[in-house]
Amino acid sequence: MSSSKRGILERLDSGEVIVGDGGFLFCMERRGYVKAGVWTPEATVEHPEAVLQLHREFLRAGADVMQTFTFYASDDKLRNRGNTASEKIGCKRINQAACDLARQVANEGDALVAGNICQTPSYMSGLGKEVVQREFQEQIDIFVKNDVDFLIGELFFYVEEAEWALEVMKATGKPIAMCLNICSAGDLEGVSVEECAVRIAKAGADMIGVNCYYDPDVCLETMKIMKQALEKEGLKRHLIVQPMGYKTPECLDHTNPARRMGITGLAEFPYAMETRLLTRFDMHKYARKAYDMGIRYIGACCGMEPYHVRAIAEELAKERGKLPPASEKHAPWGDALRQHTYPWVRARARRSHWENLQPTSGRPFSSALRELDSQWGNLKVADKNMIQQKTLTTDEELHKLAAYAETH
Ligand SMILES: N[C@@H](CCSCCCCC(=O)O)C(=O)O
Ligand SMILES: [Zn+2]
């Protein structure tokens, strides 16, 4: 961090709102630089210009943080199920390039760089603490060498893996944000949200929350439980939330254990979720609700594009004392439509039009909601279906998975 920049905790301690970036993987997949399935970020070496461009779009949209594009860049993930990124490019090169690119763009503004780690195949396979922490260490060493401004852990499904990660992260002395991808049903082993929040606080996280898997409403429901649990234990921590950019109302159904898989439990995941995409107006409501709950690190995750982040920054412009640069080409609540040639479109240059609009899907045969695949909702670590492997999933393995899905 250049010495002139104020650090993440200094900003949060002074009550500042931090607008988070996020959704990098899905943005890059839609642009043809990431392959869904492996979801790994070797594009930092293969297409650095595309990574730079997206960082720049998030910066322009008002993001105060450039997460290194190192999500799913642990070596075991880069060589999982037929992925050749580890052999062909290498974990170190991918993570180093990500640090260079994030720093380059962060320095074009007042943004901070967050070194990003996440869940690992080694943990799911039950390979144990030493193996898992070695995976984290390889990435963290690169973040320390590049002097990232803070560390962020994301998409931890199991609180125990988050604790193992926090041990490695804490040793760096850098501020830490830790996000689990859980809803009010708790982690994948059934550990309650309350217990998860307290355990990651005690394990050293300075900023605590959730990311991904669920829409803002579901995430904020979980955040409320986390906040109350931390307050009850007298654990003063900053709160961070980075929800998915797709509506997941099914996951508010407390009777269904399948909620634990979040949006990945929906048949549309990951290729047919467009009808569920949040609008910029949903983002205004989310940002306001999060702010009113006392959350001050308000970001984004999969499905969200820079214009979604701009909406967070525009909703909180007064609190932040500024609009983002990209607001030069936008006016909140449709006001820019005053300049349209069609009178019927100009008529929509009103907040009242957009604030109350219930967008239709345009698909006459689509139902509003979907049954969650309930049979997968309680997967334990090292369950036979959670064991990972170096080789590509075979046709025979696929048939077995499909049969399991049908018969459970
Ligand atoms: N900060 C990251 C978060 C990614 S969350 C990715 C979820 C992937 C789900 C899956 O593995 O299918 C990003 O912005 O890409
Ligand atoms: Zn995500």
XYZ file of C-alpha atoms and ligand atoms in Angstrom:
424
model
C 0.000 0.000 0.000
C 1.476 3.410 -0.804
C 1.999 5.091 2.579
C -0.374 7.938 1.640
C -3.365 5.569 1.436
C -5.455 4.980 4.577
C -5.759 1.280 5.447
C -8.984 -0.717 5.524
C -9.364 -0.686 9.323
C -8.532 3.018 9.552
C -11.301 3.703 7.048
C -13.826 1.404 8.744
C -12.904 2.571 12.269
C -13.635 6.151 11.184
C -17.126 5.056 10.075
C -16.384 5.183 6.350
C -18.409 3.027 3.948
C -16.286 0.591 1.928
C -17.776 -0.369 -1.430
C -16.525 -3.832 -2.396
C -15.890 -5.142 -5.908
C -16.829 -8.737 -6.649
C -18.288 -11.102 -9.134
C -14.990 -11.258 -11.018
C -15.235 -14.948 -11.919
C -18.724 -14.719 -13.406
C -17.897 -11.479 -15.245
C -14.812 -13.101 -16.760
C -16.734 -16.283 -17.650
C -19.347 -14.250 -19.505
C -16.535 -12.460 -21.331
C -14.882 -15.766 -22.353
C -11.820 -15.660 -20.076
C -12.841 -18.157 -17.371
C -14.239 -21.679 -17.827
C -17.218 -22.498 -15.613
C -16.724 -25.793 -13.832
C -13.058 -25.276 -13.008
C -13.708 -21.543 -12.430
C -9.970 -20.848 -12.056
C -8.331 -17.431 -12.726
C -5.406 -18.332 -14.999
C -6.569 -15.387 -17.120
C -4.290 -13.255 -14.932
C -1.419 -14.737 -17.021
C -3.283 -15.648 -20.241
C -5.248 -12.356 -20.670
C -3.927 -9.717 -18.256
C -5.504 -6.936 -20.331
C -8.977 -8.393 -19.708
C -8.339 -8.582 -15.952
C -6.997 -5.013 -15.954
C -10.065 -3.805 -17.836
C -12.494 -5.371 -15.368
C -10.578 -4.034 -12.353
C -10.765 -0.591 -14.016
C -14.517 -0.907 -14.526
C -15.012 -1.766 -10.859
C -12.761 1.137 -9.827
C -14.761 3.498 -12.061
C -17.959 2.122 -10.541
C -16.810 3.206 -7.094
C -15.186 0.072 -5.626
C -12.725 0.923 -2.826
C -11.155 -2.565 -2.954
C -9.468 -4.451 -5.792
C -9.562 -8.108 -4.747
C -6.682 -9.993 -6.337
C -8.142 -12.287 -8.975
C -6.881 -15.310 -6.995
C -10.175 -16.851 -5.967
C -9.897 -20.640 -6.616
C -6.166 -20.185 -7.317
C -4.847 -22.613 -4.702
C -2.631 -25.192 -6.397
C -4.934 -28.116 -5.557
C -7.819 -26.329 -7.331
C -5.622 -25.524 -10.332
C -4.997 -29.242 -10.817
C -8.430 -30.580 -9.832
C -10.605 -32.792 -12.106
C -8.511 -32.449 -15.249
C -7.544 -28.773 -14.816
C -4.071 -28.228 -16.333
C -3.532 -24.652 -15.128
C -1.171 -25.782 -12.378
C 1.118 -27.735 -14.718
C 0.836 -25.395 -17.705
C 1.068 -22.012 -15.941
C 1.587 -22.581 -12.229
C 0.056 -21.398 -8.997
C 2.821 -18.905 -8.265
C 2.616 -17.163 -11.669
C -1.182 -16.901 -11.546
C -1.198 -15.432 -8.032
C 1.760 -13.109 -8.713
C 0.180 -11.735 -11.889
C -3.069 -11.150 -10.025
C -1.252 -9.091 -7.380
C 0.480 -6.986 -10.064
C -2.784 -6.274 -11.899
C -4.828 -5.448 -8.798
C -2.110 -3.105 -7.505
C -1.717 -1.411 -10.901
C -5.399 -0.461 -10.970
C -5.696 0.284 -7.254
C -2.951 2.867 -7.773
C -5.002 4.549 -10.494
C -7.402 5.538 -7.711
C -7.644 5.439 -3.912
C -8.441 1.728 -3.795
C -6.858 -0.933 -1.597
C -5.647 -4.393 -2.657
C -7.071 -7.454 -0.884
C -5.311 -10.808 -1.262
C -8.116 -13.338 -1.831
C -8.200 -16.982 -0.733
C -11.134 -19.407 -0.504
C -12.303 -22.977 0.085
C -10.037 -25.798 -1.179
C -10.584 -29.266 -2.724
C -8.119 -30.605 -0.145
C -10.437 -29.683 2.708
C -13.528 -31.200 1.017
C -11.545 -34.399 0.460
C -10.740 -34.587 4.163
C -6.947 -34.384 3.593
C -6.457 -32.670 6.967
C -5.177 -29.402 8.434
C -1.513 -29.603 7.382
C -2.287 -30.241 3.696
C -5.003 -27.578 3.598
C -2.897 -24.925 5.342
C -0.030 -25.622 2.928
C -2.370 -24.690 0.092
C -3.288 -21.422 1.813
C 0.344 -20.684 2.702
C 1.474 -20.796 -0.938
C -0.963 -18.040 -1.884
C -0.543 -16.004 1.306
C 3.264 -15.958 0.874
C 2.784 -14.270 -2.502
C 0.334 -11.737 -1.039
C 2.834 -10.887 1.728
C 5.679 -10.559 -0.790
C 3.511 -8.103 -2.732
C 2.466 -6.281 0.434
C -1.270 -6.448 -0.205
C -3.243 -4.084 2.044
C -5.354 -6.791 3.681
C -6.468 -10.379 3.259
C -9.939 -11.661 2.429
C -11.205 -15.196 2.778
C -14.345 -16.028 0.806
C -16.744 -18.850 0.169
C -15.887 -20.939 3.188
C -18.580 -23.614 3.401
C -17.231 -25.113 6.611
C -16.284 -22.919 9.584
C -13.426 -25.284 10.491
C -11.693 -24.610 7.157
C -12.153 -20.869 7.750
C -10.451 -21.253 11.141
C -7.533 -23.114 9.519
C -7.260 -20.334 6.941
C -7.404 -17.659 9.647
C -4.447 -19.230 11.441
C -2.319 -18.782 8.307
C -3.739 -15.313 7.565
C -3.256 -14.042 11.131
C 0.445 -14.890 11.090
C 0.936 -12.171 8.451
C -0.192 -9.406 10.825
C -2.413 -7.957 8.082
C -6.082 -7.026 8.570
C -8.387 -9.903 7.702
C -11.896 -10.160 6.278
C -13.563 -13.567 6.483
C -16.768 -14.428 4.589
C -18.649 -17.705 4.757
C -21.089 -18.770 2.046
C -23.775 -19.799 4.510
C -27.425 -18.904 5.105
C -29.365 -19.032 8.367
C -29.190 -22.867 8.193
C -25.533 -22.688 9.204
C -22.453 -24.268 7.653
C -22.391 -27.466 5.622
C -21.749 -29.572 8.725
C -24.704 -27.861 10.439
C -22.655 -25.523 12.701
C -24.999 -22.636 13.549
C -24.514 -19.134 12.145
C -24.072 -17.835 15.682
C -21.284 -20.291 16.417
C -19.647 -19.641 13.033
C -19.544 -15.891 13.632
C -18.079 -16.202 17.122
C -15.503 -18.800 16.050
C -14.162 -16.756 13.142
C -14.054 -13.656 15.313
C -12.050 -15.505 17.966
C -9.828 -17.002 15.240
C -8.726 -13.482 14.269
C -11.035 -11.988 11.651
C -11.351 -8.184 11.811
C -14.233 -8.079 9.327
C -16.859 -10.815 9.398
C -19.709 -11.721 7.102
C -20.986 -13.718 4.184
C -20.434 -13.746 0.454
C -22.039 -15.386 -2.565
C -24.560 -18.231 -2.889
C -27.510 -16.067 -1.852
C -29.203 -12.838 -2.841
C -29.041 -9.690 -0.679
C -32.230 -10.489 1.279
C -30.972 -13.943 2.275
C -27.463 -12.626 3.045
C -28.789 -9.777 5.206
C -30.946 -12.249 7.150
C -27.754 -14.209 7.956
C -25.835 -10.994 8.721
C -28.473 -10.023 11.300
C -27.892 -13.320 13.145
C -24.101 -12.892 12.939
C -24.303 -9.324 14.244
C -26.484 -10.326 17.215
C -24.220 -13.283 18.048
C -21.088 -11.095 18.037
C -22.771 -8.414 20.153
C -23.984 -11.047 22.641
C -20.369 -12.244 23.070
C -19.072 -8.674 23.263
C -16.971 -9.230 20.136
C -16.638 -5.884 18.346
C -15.901 -6.583 14.675
C -16.633 -4.849 11.364
C -19.314 -6.424 9.185
C -18.859 -7.272 5.501
C -21.468 -8.553 3.041
C -20.973 -9.486 -0.643
C -24.123 -11.207 -1.926
C -24.783 -12.893 -5.223
C -26.433 -10.848 -7.974
C -29.316 -13.274 -8.534
C -32.610 -13.589 -6.636
C -32.697 -16.736 -4.468
C -36.000 -16.467 -2.540
C -36.236 -20.257 -2.276
C -33.352 -20.085 0.197
C -35.491 -18.155 2.683
C -37.549 -21.345 3.245
C -36.304 -22.427 6.685
C -37.795 -25.911 6.338
C -35.441 -26.979 3.559
C -31.872 -28.200 4.452
C -31.043 -27.904 0.721
C -30.783 -24.139 1.347
C -27.177 -24.807 2.347
C -26.185 -25.147 -1.319
C -27.618 -21.728 -2.088
C -27.976 -20.875 -5.741
C -25.754 -23.841 -6.732
C -28.680 -26.037 -5.672
C -30.882 -24.575 -8.400
C -31.121 -26.397 -11.741
C -30.379 -23.075 -13.535
C -26.913 -22.838 -11.941
C -24.577 -21.746 -13.429
C -25.667 -21.172 -17.050
C -29.319 -20.036 -17.003
C -29.789 -17.530 -14.221
C -30.292 -14.397 -16.268
C -33.992 -14.013 -15.387
C -32.975 -13.855 -11.709
C -30.397 -11.082 -12.222
C -30.775 -8.151 -9.809
C -31.544 -4.763 -11.296
C -29.611 -1.638 -10.336
C -32.694 -0.632 -8.387
C -32.540 -3.845 -6.313
C -28.984 -2.729 -5.511
C -30.142 0.621 -4.149
C -32.515 -1.185 -1.765
C -29.777 -3.675 -0.746
C -27.172 -0.992 -0.086
C -29.579 1.064 2.021
C -30.732 -1.982 4.037
C -27.136 -3.104 4.652
C -26.103 0.404 5.709
C -29.078 0.742 8.061
C -28.077 -2.590 9.670
C -24.664 -1.113 10.496
C -22.724 -2.950 7.791
C -19.980 -0.725 6.395
C -18.193 -3.054 3.938
C -20.894 -3.447 1.292
C -19.860 -5.324 -1.817
C -20.835 -7.708 -4.539
C -20.338 -11.237 -5.743
C -21.194 -13.544 -8.630
C -23.628 -12.207 -11.190
C -22.930 -8.594 -10.288
C -21.338 -6.346 -12.882
C -19.667 -2.959 -12.331
C -23.027 -1.196 -12.877
C -24.364 -3.056 -9.834
C -21.435 -1.762 -7.762
C -22.074 1.747 -9.143
C -25.613 1.513 -7.761
C -24.226 0.761 -4.269
C -21.925 3.782 -4.549
C -24.772 5.985 -5.842
C -27.168 4.907 -3.083
C -24.543 5.808 -0.456
C -23.123 8.855 -2.236
C -24.266 11.205 0.542
C -22.694 9.050 3.264
C -19.505 8.755 1.192
C -19.496 12.401 0.148
C -18.922 11.509 -3.489
C -20.339 9.863 -6.584
C -18.269 7.273 -8.483
C -16.588 8.329 -11.755
C -18.979 6.109 -13.773
C -21.890 8.271 -12.621
C -20.736 10.728 -15.309
C -22.619 8.390 -17.663
C -25.596 7.693 -15.437
C -28.256 9.304 -13.311
C -29.899 7.345 -10.520
C -33.534 6.218 -10.831
C -33.799 6.657 -14.592
C -33.329 10.421 -14.656
C -31.079 10.172 -17.723
C -34.133 9.121 -19.783
C -35.120 12.788 -19.958
C -32.767 12.844 -22.937
C -34.461 10.007 -24.845
C -36.096 10.720 -28.237
C -39.202 8.569 -27.523
C -41.850 10.222 -25.301
C -42.959 6.877 -23.908
C -39.426 6.216 -22.697
C -38.983 9.781 -21.388
C -42.101 9.112 -19.308
C -40.015 6.625 -17.324
C -37.506 9.216 -16.112
C -39.123 8.958 -12.684
C -38.023 7.190 -9.494
C -41.634 6.158 -8.845
C -41.614 4.178 -12.096
C -38.508 2.133 -11.283
C -38.860 1.859 -7.518
C -42.164 -0.002 -7.765
C -41.529 -1.970 -10.941
C -41.772 -5.788 -10.695
C -39.740 -6.878 -13.765
C -41.264 -9.757 -15.773
C -39.117 -12.650 -16.995
C -40.442 -12.680 -20.582
C -40.662 -16.468 -20.406
C -44.377 -17.368 -20.426
C -43.737 -20.926 -19.286
C -41.273 -20.174 -16.487
C -42.477 -20.518 -12.900
C -41.427 -17.945 -10.318
C -39.614 -20.411 -8.052
C -37.901 -23.796 -8.217
C -37.765 -26.870 -6.003
C -34.271 -27.064 -4.409
C -32.394 -30.383 -4.964
C -32.954 -31.400 -1.336
C -30.976 -34.626 -1.423
C -27.590 -32.835 -1.315
C -28.242 -30.528 1.608
C -26.179 -32.224 4.335
C -22.880 -33.131 2.698
C -20.152 -33.734 5.245
C -16.405 -33.254 4.703
C -14.915 -36.343 2.959
C -18.400 -37.629 2.046
C -17.748 -39.900 -0.940
C -19.330 -37.312 -3.267
C -17.124 -34.524 -1.869
C -13.821 -36.327 -2.495
C -11.885 -34.505 -5.256
C -9.490 -35.998 -7.800
C -6.845 -35.003 -10.356
C -8.592 -36.723 -13.255
C -11.623 -35.455 -15.155
C -15.052 -36.739 -14.033
C -15.844 -39.784 -16.208
C -19.159 -40.602 -17.942
C -19.627 -43.440 -15.466
C -19.152 -41.067 -12.508
C -21.638 -38.637 -14.108
C -24.255 -41.364 -14.481
C -23.782 -42.312 -10.797
C -24.248 -38.659 -9.724
C -27.383 -38.303 -11.861
C -28.764 -41.544 -10.408
C -27.980 -40.354 -6.868
C -29.821 -37.106 -7.597
C -32.848 -39.005 -8.856
C -33.014 -41.567 -6.083
C -32.340 -39.478 -2.928
N -14.360 -12.641 -5.160
C -14.729 -13.726 -6.023
C -15.876 -14.507 -5.438
C -16.294 -15.672 -6.240
S -17.549 -16.657 -5.473
C -17.527 -17.939 -6.668
C -18.556 -18.969 -6.511
C -18.300 -20.147 -7.407
C -19.321 -21.227 -7.238
C -18.880 -22.540 -7.874
O -17.793 -23.009 -7.537
O -19.616 -23.040 -8.713
C -15.083 -13.138 -7.356
O -15.429 -11.989 -7.387
O -15.015 -13.841 -8.370
Zn -19.543 -15.519 -5.755
